[in-house]
Amino acid sequence: MLTGDRIAERHRGDASLTGRILPLAVVRPASVAEVADALRICNAHRQAVVPQGGLTGLAGGANPCAGDVAISLERLSGIEEIDAAAGTMTVLAGTPLEVAQRAAEDAGFLLPIDLGARGSCQVGGNLATNAGGIRVIRNGVARDNVLGLEAVLADGTVLSSMNKMIKNNTGYDLRQLFIGSEGTLGIITRAVLRLRPLPAGRLTALCALDSYENVVALLKRAQKELAGLSAYEAMWESYFRFNCVAEGLRLFEATPAFAVIVEEDLQGHEAERERFEAFLGRALEDGVIGDALIAQSQKEVQTFWRIREGHALDRLPLLLNFDVSLPIGEIGRFADECGKALRAKFPEAHVSFFGHVGDSNLHIAFSVPGATEETAHAVDAVVYGLVGIYSGSVSAEHGIGLVKRDFLDRSRSPAELELMRRIKNALDPNGILNPGKVLGSI
Amino acid sequence: MLTGDRIAERHRGDASLTGRILPLAVVRPASVAEVADALRICNAHRQAVVPQGGLTGLAGGANPCAGDVAISLERLSGIEEIDAAAGTMTVLAGTPLEVAQRAAEDAGFLLPIDLGARGSCQVGGNLATNAGGIRVIRNGVARDNVLGLEAVLADGTVLSSMNKMIKNNTGYDLRQLFIGSEGTLGIITRAVLRLRPLPAGRLTALCALDSYENVVALLKRAQKELAGLSAYEAMWESYFRFNCVAEGLRLFEATPAFAVIVEEDLQGHEAERERFEAFLGRALEDGVIGDALIAQSQKEVQTFWRIREGHALDRLPLLLNFDVSLPIGEIGRFADECGKALRAKFPEAHVSFFGHVGDSNLHIAFSVPGATEETAHAVDAVVYGLVGIYSGSVSAEHGIGLVKRDFLDRSRSPAELELMRRIKNALDPNGILNPGKVLGSI
């Protein structure tokens, strides 16, 4: 346990950079029993705790509130087992995601959970926040890749459900309660993750499209014809142009209304490249796409993705990045309306749209010189107000934490919020687990 | 509402044929508001209710206990919407599964939930029991195919979470609480199901293998090389021989130690059949399989599946059918040990093994002439005792209901059972929802 000056600054908060307060202490358990001891003691003393993993979250879920004790999982790290027959990995919560990914690859498997922060985020945090990312279209979000879970409850009870089976219908699915609940119902200590076969290769194309309708049409074709479809990332004109200019690239004759990255994971058969080319050829003939570039080298793959990752946006002043989801068919109209509303209110702003359209996930980048906290509130009001109207979600993959707590009611009904509170009270009657996060104080 | 003589005999119970008691009344709501009214009134009067769908369950979950009011969902039926862009179907709980499947197909989609009882089971019951089936290997169990859910709580509150998005991280995942909880936490009234592209075709092979190790080896190869792998069904020698003899079929020179059906859903490319043949050819060359038959006609496909479905077993006296799951690598040793133990105790018994090995799911058929209730208890003790030792599940896909309630502790720890009870109490404080099922009386 570290206290006072021995607590590193990074324990103030996550990558949302909204953390202000140093925790009272940082407890660093090295075993599940130590996590249980820490919670048992804190619960007996009504001491609030905030679980901390790799601190890469974007919603402030790991930020301490005043007087919180942080429980860092960083020492509870390691791969316990890879079961090749079951296709599972048993892993401790504090294991960095990339370490787990490499261990899976070394055993000939793919760990399908993947996101940009892979080097520093931890598996426990990925599960506590139900991480998404760019590979969801093939293998689902984090919760879809968990077969077994162990969590420590507020009173220190170790709840071990380390199931390895695909089918197991023995009572309530306790796993899913903890996954995505951002440390408010228990602290995840171990998990059995589902592994997939390692792809034999990957093909990448960048397509130019003239309408959102065609973005959906190409998605439907790709889902039907490409068995290994593993990414489908759309960039609106505003986003694509900004990033191409910033990177000094000119990939199409004219900037298209939409640019889409289509990737397929391969099984290693000979005809796969031809088949991928034929797929794009038919889409071109049928007018679904206007042009398509197939990456001929790893360098070209990286170029396509560099535009999509949009690092150039980071140079914009006070960049706000939104993470919302909407029914796939509505995303085009939502983006039009949202863009118009933001540009009407902030004529000098950068507003651009991109996202994992195949997962219903849209990101919005917003920047305006001289923005203040009030600007941010005004932009929030526009974006989340429209999300509510379109029956969308105010958080697709980043979670609620502190940052989106006040907007949760745009996506969840009073009955849902009441039931969440009832579950929170049943599992954590003293309210010591990450209080104030997700649901606010109860 | 039907009472007295107007209640049909079928309301006594499900397909486990363990139902004995007619309900006090059968309430047949035709709207979600009527389900809510029924529950509100029953809750106010502390009246126990048992939800009933198509009554095809195999664990007694829909059997009335003395004095229960049955709430039948059969009138709450219909497809509300198919959203082609989102790839979703919005459906009422009482809709027969096959009706929903056909509606999906008519719209060019596959509804991936499928099981033998499709003609009479209902979508709400499929979700309440988290149905499995033979297509799980490609698209998961029922819970993996639900994006949104509506359920009515014990007090009549309508909890509507009709989400259409793949990514939605806005607080606790309330869906998964109701899915698989067999009507003990709420009554499911509507759902948003995820649809998949309709396959362009399907290839079917029947393979002969000499060891369980090779059954796993072929599974791993199929998962890696066949992107559309959609069934992987193993039959142990005892099962395969019995059913081939009963059907008058001789498919291989000698009865193999294991016979496996491998199916792949196709995308409609030309090279797919060649690729499938090459996959089997390599497995043959490498000694993973001893022989393989590729179905050349729909009739041959049906022949392979008729053996797997094992209808001939129904002619055995007092057939017991077990549904358990185990880590995939352990199934071979478990079956050996279980078979030996049962045959030692009942030398004259038919004991055979088959199952969805790719989903960790094993079925055991047992029949002995002159069996009594005590025989059944003795067989239960052997099977579930071994399942506990092997860290398996006493119910892979059928659920717990009444039939497996006394064995739940073989697969779930005291801490897990205590948490399930806490959740049950939080959601249904008066204990009116399907009391006695899953957890027993609380």
mmCIF file of N, CA, C and O in Angstrom, chain A residues 50-122:
data_model
loop_
_atom_site.group_PDB
_atom_site.id
_atom_site.type_symbol
_atom_site.label_atom_id
_atom_site.label_comp_id
_atom_site.label_asym_id
_atom_site.label_seq_id
_atom_site.Cartn_x
_atom_site.Cartn_y
_atom_site.Cartn_z
ATOM 1 N N VAL A 50 -11.753 2.786 -5.579
ATOM 2 C CA VAL A 50 -11.822 2.935 -7.032
ATOM 3 C C VAL A 50 -10.832 1.942 -7.644
ATOM 4 O O VAL A 50 -9.634 1.999 -7.364
ATOM 5 N N PRO A 51 -11.340 0.977 -8.432
ATOM 6 C CA PRO A 51 -10.415 0.031 -9.081
ATOM 7 C C PRO A 51 -9.661 0.738 -10.213
ATOM 8 O O PRO A 51 -10.249 1.525 -10.954
ATOM 9 N N GLN A 52 -8.367 0.446 -10.322
ATOM 10 C CA GLN A 52 -7.574 1.035 -11.410
ATOM 11 C C GLN A 52 -6.814 -0.052 -12.156
ATOM 12 O O GLN A 52 -6.173 -0.904 -11.553
ATOM 13 N N GLY A 53 -6.928 -0.011 -13.473
ATOM 14 C CA GLY A 53 -6.184 -0.937 -14.324
ATOM 15 C C GLY A 53 -5.084 -0.155 -15.025
ATOM 16 O O GLY A 53 -4.253 0.501 -14.381
ATOM 17 N N GLY A 54 -5.110 -0.168 -16.367
ATOM 18 C CA GLY A 54 -4.075 0.529 -17.133
ATOM 19 C C GLY A 54 -4.319 2.017 -17.266
ATOM 20 O O GLY A 54 -3.520 2.731 -17.865
ATOM 21 N N LEU A 55 -5.440 2.509 -16.744
ATOM 22 C CA LEU A 55 -5.776 3.943 -16.752
ATOM 23 C C LEU A 55 -5.840 4.513 -18.168
ATOM 24 O O LEU A 55 -5.430 5.654 -18.409
ATOM 25 N N THR A 56 -6.350 3.729 -19.102
ATOM 26 C CA THR A 56 -6.477 4.196 -20.485
ATOM 27 C C THR A 56 -7.926 4.527 -20.851
ATOM 28 O O THR A 56 -8.218 4.844 -21.999
ATOM 29 N N GLY A 57 -8.843 4.419 -19.896
ATOM 30 C CA GLY A 57 -10.257 4.695 -20.157
ATOM 31 C C GLY A 57 -10.492 6.133 -20.576
ATOM 32 O O GLY A 57 -9.644 7.004 -20.364
ATOM 33 N N LEU A 58 -11.628 6.373 -21.197
ATOM 34 C CA LEU A 58 -11.931 7.700 -21.723
ATOM 35 C C LEU A 58 -13.187 8.302 -21.102
ATOM 36 O O LEU A 58 -13.739 9.258 -21.613
ATOM 37 N N ALA A 59 -13.654 7.709 -20.006
ATOM 38 C CA ALA A 59 -14.887 8.205 -19.399
ATOM 39 C C ALA A 59 -14.707 8.547 -17.922
ATOM 40 O O ALA A 59 -15.674 8.810 -17.217
ATOM 41 N N GLY A 60 -13.468 8.515 -17.444
ATOM 42 C CA GLY A 60 -13.228 8.884 -16.040
ATOM 43 C C GLY A 60 -13.635 7.830 -15.039
ATOM 44 O O GLY A 60 -13.713 8.102 -13.837
ATOM 45 N N GLY A 61 -13.883 6.610 -15.515
ATOM 46 C CA GLY A 61 -14.336 5.540 -14.623
ATOM 47 C C GLY A 61 -13.306 5.157 -13.572
ATOM 48 O O GLY A 61 -13.679 4.636 -12.522
ATOM 49 N N ALA A 62 -12.029 5.415 -13.815
ATOM 50 C CA ALA A 62 -10.979 5.049 -12.860
ATOM 51 C C ALA A 62 -10.457 6.259 -12.088
ATOM 52 O O ALA A 62 -9.476 6.159 -11.359
ATOM 53 N N ASN A 63 -11.110 7.417 -12.260
ATOM 54 C CA ASN A 63 -10.681 8.612 -11.518
ATOM 55 C C ASN A 63 -11.107 8.503 -10.054
ATOM 56 O O ASN A 63 -12.272 8.246 -9.771
ATOM 57 N N PRO A 64 -10.197 8.736 -9.110
ATOM 58 C CA PRO A 64 -10.615 8.756 -7.704
ATOM 59 C C PRO A 64 -11.513 9.963 -7.415
ATOM 60 O O PRO A 64 -11.326 11.045 -7.985
ATOM 61 N N CYS A 65 -12.491 9.746 -6.540
ATOM 62 C CA CYS A 65 -13.196 10.872 -5.944
ATOM 63 C C CYS A 65 -12.509 11.155 -4.602
ATOM 64 O O CYS A 65 -11.705 10.345 -4.125
ATOM 65 N N ALA A 66 -12.817 12.279 -4.007
ATOM 66 C CA ALA A 66 -12.124 12.677 -2.771
ATOM 67 C C ALA A 66 -12.272 11.593 -1.707
ATOM 68 O O ALA A 66 -13.377 11.136 -1.423
ATOM 69 N N GLY A 67 -11.128 11.151 -1.153
ATOM 70 C CA GLY A 67 -11.164 10.173 -0.072
ATOM 71 C C GLY A 67 -11.180 8.727 -0.513
ATOM 72 O O GLY A 67 -11.178 7.819 0.325
ATOM 73 N N ASP A 68 -11.190 8.460 -1.826
ATOM 74 C CA ASP A 68 -11.189 7.076 -2.327
ATOM 75 C C ASP A 68 -9.836 6.395 -2.095
ATOM 76 O O ASP A 68 -8.783 7.038 -2.220
ATOM 77 N N VAL A 69 -9.881 5.106 -1.837
ATOM 78 C CA VAL A 69 -8.690 4.270 -1.895
ATOM 79 C C VAL A 69 -8.659 3.610 -3.267
ATOM 80 O O VAL A 69 -9.653 3.008 -3.685
ATOM 81 N N ALA A 70 -7.557 3.750 -3.988
ATOM 82 C CA ALA A 70 -7.435 3.084 -5.291
ATOM 83 C C ALA A 70 -6.937 1.659 -5.080
ATOM 84 O O ALA A 70 -6.024 1.439 -4.280
ATOM 85 N N ILE A 71 -7.568 0.713 -5.768
ATOM 86 C CA ILE A 71 -7.043 -0.658 -5.789
ATOM 87 C C ILE A 71 -6.499 -0.891 -7.182
ATOM 88 O O ILE A 71 -7.262 -0.959 -8.147
ATOM 89 N N SER A 72 -5.177 -0.931 -7.298
ATOM 90 C CA SER A 72 -4.544 -1.116 -8.596
ATOM 91 C C SER A 72 -4.322 -2.607 -8.823
ATOM 92 O O SER A 72 -3.806 -3.307 -7.958
ATOM 93 N N LEU A 73 -4.699 -3.074 -10.016
ATOM 94 C CA LEU A 73 -4.585 -4.503 -10.315
ATOM 95 C C LEU A 73 -3.246 -4.840 -10.966
ATOM 96 O O LEU A 73 -3.023 -5.984 -11.366
ATOM 97 N N GLU A 74 -2.327 -3.869 -11.053
ATOM 98 C CA GLU A 74 -1.145 -4.061 -11.908
ATOM 99 C C GLU A 74 -0.257 -5.235 -11.495
ATOM 100 O O GLU A 74 0.422 -5.830 -12.318
ATOM 101 N N ARG A 75 -0.270 -5.587 -10.189
ATOM 102 C CA ARG A 75 0.578 -6.714 -9.753
ATOM 103 C C ARG A 75 -0.124 -8.061 -9.923
ATOM 104 O O ARG A 75 0.521 -9.109 -9.810
ATOM 105 N N LEU A 76 -1.429 -8.026 -10.184
ATOM 106 C CA LEU A 76 -2.182 -9.275 -10.353
ATOM 107 C C LEU A 76 -2.148 -9.643 -11.843
ATOM 108 O O LEU A 76 -3.149 -9.578 -12.555
ATOM 109 N N SER A 77 -0.973 -10.019 -12.296
ATOM 110 C CA SER A 77 -0.742 -10.107 -13.740
ATOM 111 C C SER A 77 -0.174 -11.463 -14.116
ATOM 112 O O SER A 77 0.632 -12.043 -13.383
ATOM 113 N N GLY A 78 -0.590 -11.961 -15.264
ATOM 114 C CA GLY A 78 -0.015 -13.210 -15.774
ATOM 115 C C GLY A 78 -1.051 -14.091 -16.457
ATOM 116 O O GLY A 78 -2.243 -14.007 -16.201
ATOM 117 N N ILE A 79 -0.549 -14.915 -17.387
ATOM 118 C CA ILE A 79 -1.384 -15.898 -18.079
ATOM 119 C C ILE A 79 -1.312 -17.177 -17.255
ATOM 120 O O ILE A 79 -0.222 -17.706 -17.034
ATOM 121 N N GLU A 80 -2.439 -17.690 -16.821
ATOM 122 C CA GLU A 80 -2.416 -18.904 -16.001
ATOM 123 C C GLU A 80 -2.426 -20.170 -16.849
ATOM 124 O O GLU A 80 -1.837 -21.176 -16.490
ATOM 125 N N GLU A 81 -3.140 -20.113 -17.983
ATOM 126 C CA GLU A 81 -3.261 -21.323 -18.804
ATOM 127 C C GLU A 81 -3.753 -20.954 -20.198
ATOM 128 O O GLU A 81 -4.570 -20.041 -20.347
ATOM 129 N N ILE A 82 -3.250 -21.678 -21.194
ATOM 130 C CA ILE A 82 -3.897 -21.675 -22.511
ATOM 131 C C ILE A 82 -4.309 -23.116 -22.772
ATOM 132 O O ILE A 82 -3.475 -24.019 -22.742
ATOM 133 N N ASP A 83 -5.608 -23.336 -22.943
ATOM 134 C CA ASP A 83 -6.136 -24.682 -23.189
ATOM 135 C C ASP A 83 -6.428 -24.768 -24.689
ATOM 136 O O ASP A 83 -7.428 -24.212 -25.170
ATOM 137 N N ALA A 84 -5.540 -25.434 -25.421
ATOM 138 C CA ALA A 84 -5.652 -25.437 -26.885
ATOM 139 C C ALA A 84 -6.900 -26.182 -27.345
ATOM 140 O O ALA A 84 -7.533 -25.795 -28.328
ATOM 141 N N ALA A 85 -7.269 -27.260 -26.653
ATOM 142 C CA ALA A 85 -8.455 -28.018 -27.069
ATOM 143 C C ALA A 85 -9.719 -27.197 -26.863
ATOM 144 O O ALA A 85 -10.578 -27.106 -27.743
ATOM 145 N N ALA A 86 -9.831 -26.556 -25.692
ATOM 146 C CA ALA A 86 -11.011 -25.733 -25.411
ATOM 147 C C ALA A 86 -10.956 -24.412 -26.181
ATOM 148 O O ALA A 86 -11.987 -23.781 -26.403
ATOM 149 N N GLY A 87 -9.758 -23.993 -26.577
ATOM 150 C CA GLY A 87 -9.600 -22.690 -27.227
ATOM 151 C C GLY A 87 -9.820 -21.558 -26.235
ATOM 152 O O GLY A 87 -10.553 -20.608 -26.513
ATOM 153 N N THR A 88 -9.198 -21.678 -25.054
ATOM 154 C CA THR A 88 -9.393 -20.677 -24.007
ATOM 155 C C THR A 88 -8.064 -20.241 -23.398
ATOM 156 O O THR A 88 -7.085 -20.988 -23.421
ATOM 157 N N MET A 89 -8.057 -19.029 -22.861
ATOM 158 C CA MET A 89 -6.922 -18.510 -22.090
ATOM 159 C C MET A 89 -7.443 -18.087 -20.728
ATOM 160 O O MET A 89 -8.429 -17.364 -20.632
ATOM 161 N N THR A 90 -6.758 -18.552 -19.674
ATOM 162 C CA THR A 90 -7.101 -18.114 -18.322
ATOM 163 C C THR A 90 -6.069 -17.084 -17.907
ATOM 164 O O THR A 90 -4.859 -17.348 -17.947
ATOM 165 N N VAL A 91 -6.547 -15.895 -17.540
ATOM 166 C CA VAL A 91 -5.641 -14.760 -17.393
ATOM 167 C C VAL A 91 -6.013 -13.939 -16.159
ATOM 168 O O VAL A 91 -7.192 -13.824 -15.807
ATOM 169 N N LEU A 92 -5.012 -13.386 -15.495
ATOM 170 C CA LEU A 92 -5.254 -12.504 -14.350
ATOM 171 C C LEU A 92 -5.602 -11.103 -14.844
ATOM 172 O O LEU A 92 -5.127 -10.663 -15.902
ATOM 173 N N ALA A 93 -6.388 -10.386 -14.036
ATOM 174 C CA ALA A 93 -6.978 -9.124 -14.488
ATOM 175 C C ALA A 93 -5.954 -8.055 -14.841
ATOM 176 O O ALA A 93 -6.173 -7.256 -15.749
ATOM 177 N N GLY A 94 -4.822 -8.040 -14.132
ATOM 178 C CA GLY A 94 -3.869 -6.964 -14.365
ATOM 179 C C GLY A 94 -2.930 -7.189 -15.536
ATOM 180 O O GLY A 94 -2.043 -6.376 -15.794
ATOM 181 N N THR A 95 -3.133 -8.262 -16.282
ATOM 182 C CA THR A 95 -2.278 -8.557 -17.432
ATOM 183 C C THR A 95 -2.497 -7.525 -18.542
ATOM 184 O O THR A 95 -3.631 -7.307 -18.963
ATOM 185 N N PRO A 96 -1.422 -6.880 -19.031
ATOM 186 C CA PRO A 96 -1.610 -5.961 -20.163
ATOM 187 C C PRO A 96 -2.204 -6.711 -21.366
ATOM 188 O O PRO A 96 -1.810 -7.847 -21.633
ATOM 189 N N LEU A 97 -3.126 -6.078 -22.059
ATOM 190 C CA LEU A 97 -3.810 -6.743 -23.177
ATOM 191 C C LEU A 97 -2.811 -7.286 -24.186
ATOM 192 O O LEU A 97 -2.941 -8.415 -24.674
ATOM 193 N N GLU A 98 -1.788 -6.494 -24.502
ATOM 194 C CA GLU A 98 -0.845 -6.912 -25.540
ATOM 195 C C GLU A 98 -0.067 -8.171 -25.111
ATOM 196 O O GLU A 98 0.268 -9.011 -25.948
ATOM 197 N N VAL A 99 0.219 -8.288 -23.837
ATOM 198 C CA VAL A 99 0.898 -9.484 -23.324
ATOM 199 C C VAL A 99 0.001 -10.709 -23.545
ATOM 200 O O VAL A 99 0.467 -11.767 -23.993
ATOM 201 N N ALA A 100 -1.272 -10.556 -23.266
ATOM 202 C CA ALA A 100 -2.220 -11.654 -23.470
ATOM 203 C C ALA A 100 -2.353 -11.981 -24.959
ATOM 204 O O ALA A 100 -2.387 -13.152 -25.363
ATOM 205 N N GLN A 101 -2.405 -10.933 -25.797
ATOM 206 C CA GLN A 101 -2.512 -11.150 -27.253
ATOM 207 C C GLN A 101 -1.313 -11.943 -27.777
ATOM 208 O O GLN A 101 -1.453 -12.868 -28.570
ATOM 209 N N ARG A 102 -0.102 -11.561 -27.307
ATOM 210 C CA ARG A 102 1.118 -12.243 -27.788
ATOM 211 C C ARG A 102 1.168 -13.685 -27.331
ATOM 212 O O ARG A 102 1.589 -14.575 -28.081
ATOM 213 N N ALA A 103 0.741 -13.906 -26.080
ATOM 214 C CA ALA A 103 0.725 -15.284 -25.568
ATOM 215 C C ALA A 103 -0.232 -16.136 -26.397
ATOM 216 O O ALA A 103 0.053 -17.298 -26.711
ATOM 217 N N ALA A 104 -1.364 -15.567 -26.784
ATOM 218 C CA ALA A 104 -2.316 -16.298 -27.627
ATOM 219 C C ALA A 104 -1.679 -16.615 -28.975
ATOM 220 O O ALA A 104 -1.747 -17.751 -29.463
ATOM 221 N N GLU A 105 -1.031 -15.612 -29.587
ATOM 222 C CA GLU A 105 -0.387 -15.818 -30.899
ATOM 223 C C GLU A 105 0.701 -16.882 -30.829
ATOM 224 O O GLU A 105 0.827 -17.714 -31.721
ATOM 225 N N ASP A 106 1.479 -16.846 -29.748
ATOM 226 C CA ASP A 106 2.539 -17.850 -29.591
ATOM 227 C C ASP A 106 1.957 -19.259 -29.541
ATOM 228 O O ASP A 106 2.633 -20.231 -29.893
ATOM 229 N N ALA A 107 0.712 -19.371 -29.070
ATOM 230 C CA ALA A 107 0.058 -20.680 -29.001
ATOM 231 C C ALA A 107 -0.766 -20.960 -30.262
ATOM 232 O O ALA A 107 -1.504 -21.949 -30.314
ATOM 233 N N GLY A 108 -0.657 -20.082 -31.268
ATOM 234 C CA GLY A 108 -1.357 -20.308 -32.527
ATOM 235 C C GLY A 108 -2.795 -19.814 -32.546
ATOM 236 O O GLY A 108 -3.601 -20.236 -33.374
ATOM 237 N N PHE A 109 -3.129 -18.897 -31.639
ATOM 238 C CA PHE A 109 -4.503 -18.398 -31.558
ATOM 239 C C PHE A 109 -4.559 -16.879 -31.669
ATOM 240 O O PHE A 109 -3.560 -16.178 -31.472
ATOM 241 N N LEU A 110 -5.769 -16.395 -31.949
ATOM 242 C CA LEU A 110 -6.044 -14.958 -31.917
ATOM 243 C C LEU A 110 -6.871 -14.669 -30.673
ATOM 244 O O LEU A 110 -7.884 -15.327 -30.432
ATOM 245 N N LEU A 111 -6.434 -13.677 -29.875
ATOM 246 C CA LEU A 111 -7.286 -13.153 -28.800
ATOM 247 C C LEU A 111 -8.041 -11.988 -29.417
ATOM 248 O O LEU A 111 -7.429 -10.983 -29.760
ATOM 249 N N PRO A 112 -9.356 -12.107 -29.610
ATOM 250 C CA PRO A 112 -10.032 -11.128 -30.477
ATOM 251 C C PRO A 112 -10.256 -9.752 -29.867
ATOM 252 O O PRO A 112 -10.689 -8.859 -30.555
ATOM 253 N N ILE A 113 -9.984 -9.581 -28.574
ATOM 254 C CA ILE A 113 -10.139 -8.243 -27.988
ATOM 255 C C ILE A 113 -8.938 -7.407 -28.429
ATOM 256 O O ILE A 113 -7.799 -7.816 -28.240
ATOM 257 N N ASP A 114 -9.203 -6.247 -29.045
ATOM 258 C CA ASP A 114 -8.095 -5.417 -29.523
ATOM 259 C C ASP A 114 -8.523 -3.958 -29.570
ATOM 260 O O ASP A 114 -9.641 -3.640 -29.988
ATOM 261 N N LEU A 115 -7.645 -3.090 -29.128
ATOM 262 C CA LEU A 115 -7.897 -1.651 -29.216
ATOM 263 C C LEU A 115 -6.579 -0.911 -29.186
ATOM 264 O O LEU A 115 -5.546 -1.497 -28.866
ATOM 265 N N GLY A 116 -6.635 0.360 -29.528
ATOM 266 C CA GLY A 116 -5.422 1.155 -29.683
ATOM 267 C C GLY A 116 -4.520 1.148 -28.454
ATOM 268 O O GLY A 116 -3.299 1.140 -28.574
ATOM 269 N N ALA A 117 -5.109 1.119 -27.266
ATOM 270 C CA ALA A 117 -4.330 1.209 -26.022
ATOM 271 C C ALA A 117 -3.745 -0.131 -25.595
ATOM 272 O O ALA A 117 -3.324 -0.292 -24.455
ATOM 273 N N ARG A 118 -3.688 -1.095 -26.532
ATOM 274 C CA ARG A 118 -3.316 -2.475 -26.161
ATOM 275 C C ARG A 118 -2.033 -2.584 -25.340
ATOM 276 O O ARG A 118 -1.891 -3.476 -24.513
ATOM 277 N N GLY A 119 -1.091 -1.690 -25.569
ATOM 278 C CA GLY A 119 0.189 -1.773 -24.872
ATOM 279 C C GLY A 119 0.098 -1.471 -23.388
ATOM 280 O O GLY A 119 0.877 -1.981 -22.591
ATOM 281 N N SER A 120 -0.862 -0.635 -22.990
ATOM 282 C CA SER A 120 -0.918 -0.249 -21.579
ATOM 283 C C SER A 120 -2.216 -0.628 -20.882
ATOM 284 O O SER A 120 -2.260 -0.729 -19.660
ATOM 285 N N CYS A 121 -3.301 -0.854 -21.637
ATOM 286 C CA CYS A 121 -4.544 -1.232 -20.969
ATOM 287 C C CYS A 121 -4.418 -2.658 -20.432
ATOM 288 O O CYS A 121 -3.539 -3.413 -20.835
ATOM 289 N N GLN A 122 -5.285 -3.015 -19.480
ATOM 290 C CA GLN A 122 -5.223 -4.341 -18.860
ATOM 291 C C GLN A 122 -6.512 -5.117 -19.126
ATOM 292 O O GLN A 122 -7.587 -4.525 -19.273
#
